[in-house]
Amino acid sequence: MNILGIGSRINHVEFGLGVVTNVTSKHYWVTFIESGIETIEIDSNFEVIDAVIGEVDTVSFYEVERTLKNLLRRWSDASEAVAIADKLKGGKLILEPGTPTQNKEVPIDTFFHKITMVRDRLRVMEQKINASNLDEADKIDLQQYITRCYGSLTTFNVLFKNSNDYFVGEKTK
């Protein structure tokens, strides 16, 4: 009996149609249309629809994890790890009112986290607008508002360690 490789399509007696997504010495991990991921024994009862031979271990856990993280970043408001500028670590933001009252101190790390969350949520909003059923004119109009928001937030780029994490507004022509 040949061991099926990743990408093989099967029809299992209990779970129905599925694709082999991982192989161990005793089991197939199969993603089924109806029931999702199931682990089945290699010698269990199923029909091979399309066999892929010799394609075991073609996808590493790292690649799966990286792909999943990218999908979550793209379609949710989960944020990526963004580094604060070294010189600001452990600092504090002091808001000093113009009238004689008590100053407000905020840890710079807390403020940075909130600014990063605003940036990430703007990105998610931008992606949802692009994927929406709005007509092109409305999409462009909303994109311009988001770009202006980015432009308004460029003041806070000093907080970021890496320039590719910066807010970027409208480019001057």
Short mmCIF file of C-alpha atoms in Angstrom, two decimals:
data_model
loop_
_atom_site.label_atom_id
_atom_site.label_comp_id
_atom_site.label_asym_id
_atom_site.label_seq_id
_atom_site.Cartn_x
_atom_site.Cartn_y
_atom_site.Cartn_z
CA MET A 1 0.00 0.00 0.00
CA ASN A 2 1.35 3.44 -0.97
CA ILE A 3 1.18 6.21 1.60
CA LEU A 4 -0.85 9.13 0.30
CA GLY A 5 0.88 12.49 0.16
CA ILE A 6 -0.29 15.95 1.07
CA GLY A 7 -2.90 17.15 -1.41
CA SER A 8 -4.44 13.71 -1.99
CA ARG A 9 -8.23 13.79 -2.22
CA ILE A 10 -10.31 11.10 -0.51
CA ASN A 11 -13.90 10.12 0.25
CA HIS A 12 -14.15 8.78 3.80
CA VAL A 13 -17.05 6.52 4.85
CA GLU A 14 -17.90 8.64 7.92
CA PHE A 15 -16.56 12.14 7.11
CA GLY A 16 -17.11 12.42 3.35
CA LEU A 17 -14.89 14.33 0.90
CA GLY A 18 -11.56 15.70 2.11
CA VAL A 19 -7.95 16.58 1.31
CA VAL A 20 -4.89 15.16 3.10
CA THR A 21 -3.10 18.09 4.77
CA ASN A 22 -0.50 16.23 6.87
CA VAL A 23 0.86 12.70 7.18
CA THR A 24 2.44 10.87 10.11
CA SER A 25 3.62 7.27 10.32
CA LYS A 26 0.16 6.08 11.45
CA HIS A 27 -2.30 8.86 10.58
CA TYR A 28 -3.53 11.23 7.93
CA TRP A 29 -4.71 14.67 8.91
CA VAL A 30 -7.53 15.41 6.51
CA THR A 31 -9.54 18.58 6.01
CA PHE A 32 -13.06 17.46 5.23
CA ILE A 33 -15.65 19.67 3.54
CA GLU A 34 -18.35 18.94 6.13
CA SER A 35 -16.50 18.33 9.39
CA GLY A 36 -13.23 20.25 9.13
CA ILE A 37 -9.91 18.71 10.19
CA GLU A 38 -9.99 15.11 11.37
CA THR A 39 -7.21 12.63 12.10
CA ILE A 40 -7.80 9.21 10.57
CA GLU A 41 -5.71 6.05 10.63
CA ILE A 42 -3.78 5.29 7.46
CA ASP A 43 -5.57 1.94 7.06
CA SER A 44 -9.09 3.27 7.78
CA ASN A 45 -11.97 2.86 5.33
CA PHE A 46 -11.87 5.50 2.58
CA GLU A 47 -11.81 5.74 -1.20
CA VAL A 48 -8.89 7.49 -2.91
CA ILE A 49 -10.20 10.00 -5.45
CA ASP A 50 -6.88 11.53 -6.47
CA ALA A 51 -3.62 10.19 -5.03
CA VAL A 52 -0.52 12.33 -4.61
CA ILE A 53 2.46 10.11 -3.92
CA GLY A 54 5.70 11.26 -2.33
CA GLU A 55 4.47 14.67 -1.19
CA VAL A 56 4.86 14.10 2.54
CA ASP A 57 6.09 17.01 4.69
CA THR A 58 5.92 19.56 1.89
CA VAL A 59 4.57 22.27 4.22
CA SER A 60 6.38 23.13 7.41
CA PHE A 61 4.67 24.17 10.62
CA TYR A 62 6.45 27.53 10.29
CA GLU A 63 4.83 28.14 6.88
CA VAL A 64 1.38 27.21 8.18
CA GLU A 65 1.84 29.45 11.23
CA ARG A 66 3.10 32.36 9.11
CA THR A 67 0.16 32.00 6.70
CA LEU A 68 -2.33 31.89 9.57
CA LYS A 69 -0.81 34.99 11.18
CA ASN A 70 -1.00 36.86 7.87
CA LEU A 71 -4.65 35.90 7.45
CA LEU A 72 -5.49 37.01 10.98
CA ARG A 73 -3.71 40.33 10.48
CA ARG A 74 -5.48 40.89 7.21
CA TRP A 75 -9.02 40.00 8.23
CA SER A 76 -9.23 40.79 11.94
CA ASP A 77 -8.06 43.51 14.26
CA ALA A 78 -5.29 41.33 15.66
CA SER A 79 -2.15 43.40 15.73
CA GLU A 80 1.34 42.42 14.83
CA ALA A 81 4.27 42.97 17.15
CA VAL A 82 5.48 46.50 16.53
CA ALA A 83 8.55 47.80 18.32
CA ILE A 84 8.65 51.12 20.14
CA ALA A 85 11.70 53.32 19.57
CA ASP A 86 14.47 52.32 21.99
CA LYS A 87 14.88 55.86 23.34
CA LEU A 88 11.21 55.93 24.44
CA LYS A 89 11.03 52.55 26.23
CA GLY A 90 9.95 52.98 29.83
CA GLY A 91 9.26 56.71 29.33
CA LYS A 92 6.12 58.62 30.09
CA LEU A 93 3.91 61.06 28.26
CA ILE A 94 3.13 64.16 30.34
CA LEU A 95 0.06 66.21 29.47
CA GLU A 96 0.49 69.64 30.99
CA PRO A 97 -2.67 71.76 31.00
CA GLY A 98 -2.49 75.47 30.15
CA THR A 99 -4.24 76.31 33.42
CA PRO A 100 -2.71 75.45 36.80
CA THR A 101 -4.11 71.98 37.44
CA GLN A 102 -2.53 68.61 37.92
CA ASN A 103 -0.53 67.11 35.03
CA LYS A 104 -1.63 63.80 33.52
CA GLU A 105 1.11 61.18 33.14
CA VAL A 106 0.68 58.19 30.84
CA PRO A 107 3.30 55.46 30.37
CA ILE A 108 4.63 55.90 26.83
CA ASP A 109 4.32 52.14 26.24
CA THR A 110 0.56 52.35 26.95
CA PHE A 111 0.17 55.34 24.63
CA PHE A 112 2.21 53.57 21.94
CA HIS A 113 0.02 50.46 22.21
CA LYS A 114 -3.12 52.57 21.73
CA ILE A 115 -1.66 54.39 18.71
CA THR A 116 -0.64 51.03 17.20
CA MET A 117 -4.17 49.70 17.72
CA VAL A 118 -5.62 52.76 15.92
CA ARG A 119 -3.25 52.12 13.01
CA ASP A 120 -4.17 48.43 12.84
CA ARG A 121 -7.88 49.14 12.97
CA LEU A 122 -7.54 51.69 10.17
CA ARG A 123 -5.79 49.01 8.10
CA VAL A 124 -8.59 46.50 8.76
CA MET A 125 -11.18 49.14 7.84
CA GLU A 126 -9.28 49.83 4.63
CA GLN A 127 -9.25 46.12 3.74
CA LYS A 128 -12.95 45.74 4.49
CA ILE A 129 -13.74 48.74 2.31
CA ASN A 130 -11.70 47.26 -0.55
CA ALA A 131 -13.50 43.92 -0.20
CA SER A 132 -16.96 45.49 0.10
CA ASN A 133 -19.68 45.72 -2.53
CA LEU A 134 -19.53 49.51 -2.57
CA ASP A 135 -19.17 51.13 -5.95
CA GLU A 136 -15.70 52.35 -6.89
CA ALA A 137 -16.47 56.04 -6.31
CA ASP A 138 -17.58 55.35 -2.72
CA LYS A 139 -14.52 53.16 -2.10
CA ILE A 140 -12.21 55.91 -3.33
CA ASP A 141 -14.00 58.49 -1.20
CA LEU A 142 -13.64 56.37 1.95
CA GLN A 143 -10.01 55.55 1.10
CA GLN A 144 -9.24 59.26 0.97
CA TYR A 145 -10.64 59.72 4.50
CA ILE A 146 -8.47 56.88 5.76
CA THR A 147 -5.40 58.32 4.03
CA ARG A 148 -6.09 61.67 5.69
CA CYS A 149 -6.36 59.92 9.06
CA TYR A 150 -2.95 58.34 8.44
CA GLY A 151 -1.62 61.79 7.53
CA SER A 152 -2.97 63.25 10.78
CA LEU A 153 -1.23 60.51 12.74
CA THR A 154 2.22 60.94 11.15
CA THR A 155 3.17 63.08 14.17
CA PHE A 156 3.38 59.83 16.14
CA ASN A 157 5.87 58.16 13.76
CA VAL A 158 8.59 59.20 16.23
CA LEU A 159 7.26 56.43 18.50
CA PHE A 160 8.08 53.61 16.07
CA LYS A 161 11.42 51.85 16.01
CA ASN A 162 11.12 50.79 12.35
CA SER A 163 10.20 53.25 9.61
CA ASN A 164 8.15 50.62 7.72
CA ASP A 165 5.67 50.74 10.67
CA TYR A 166 5.10 54.50 10.20
CA PHE A 167 1.80 56.14 9.38
CA VAL A 168 1.84 57.35 5.78
CA GLY A 169 -0.59 60.00 4.58
CA GLU A 170 -1.14 61.51 1.15
CA LYS A 171 2.01 61.96 -0.90
CA THR A 172 2.70 65.44 -2.12
CA LYS A 173 3.03 65.74 -5.86
#
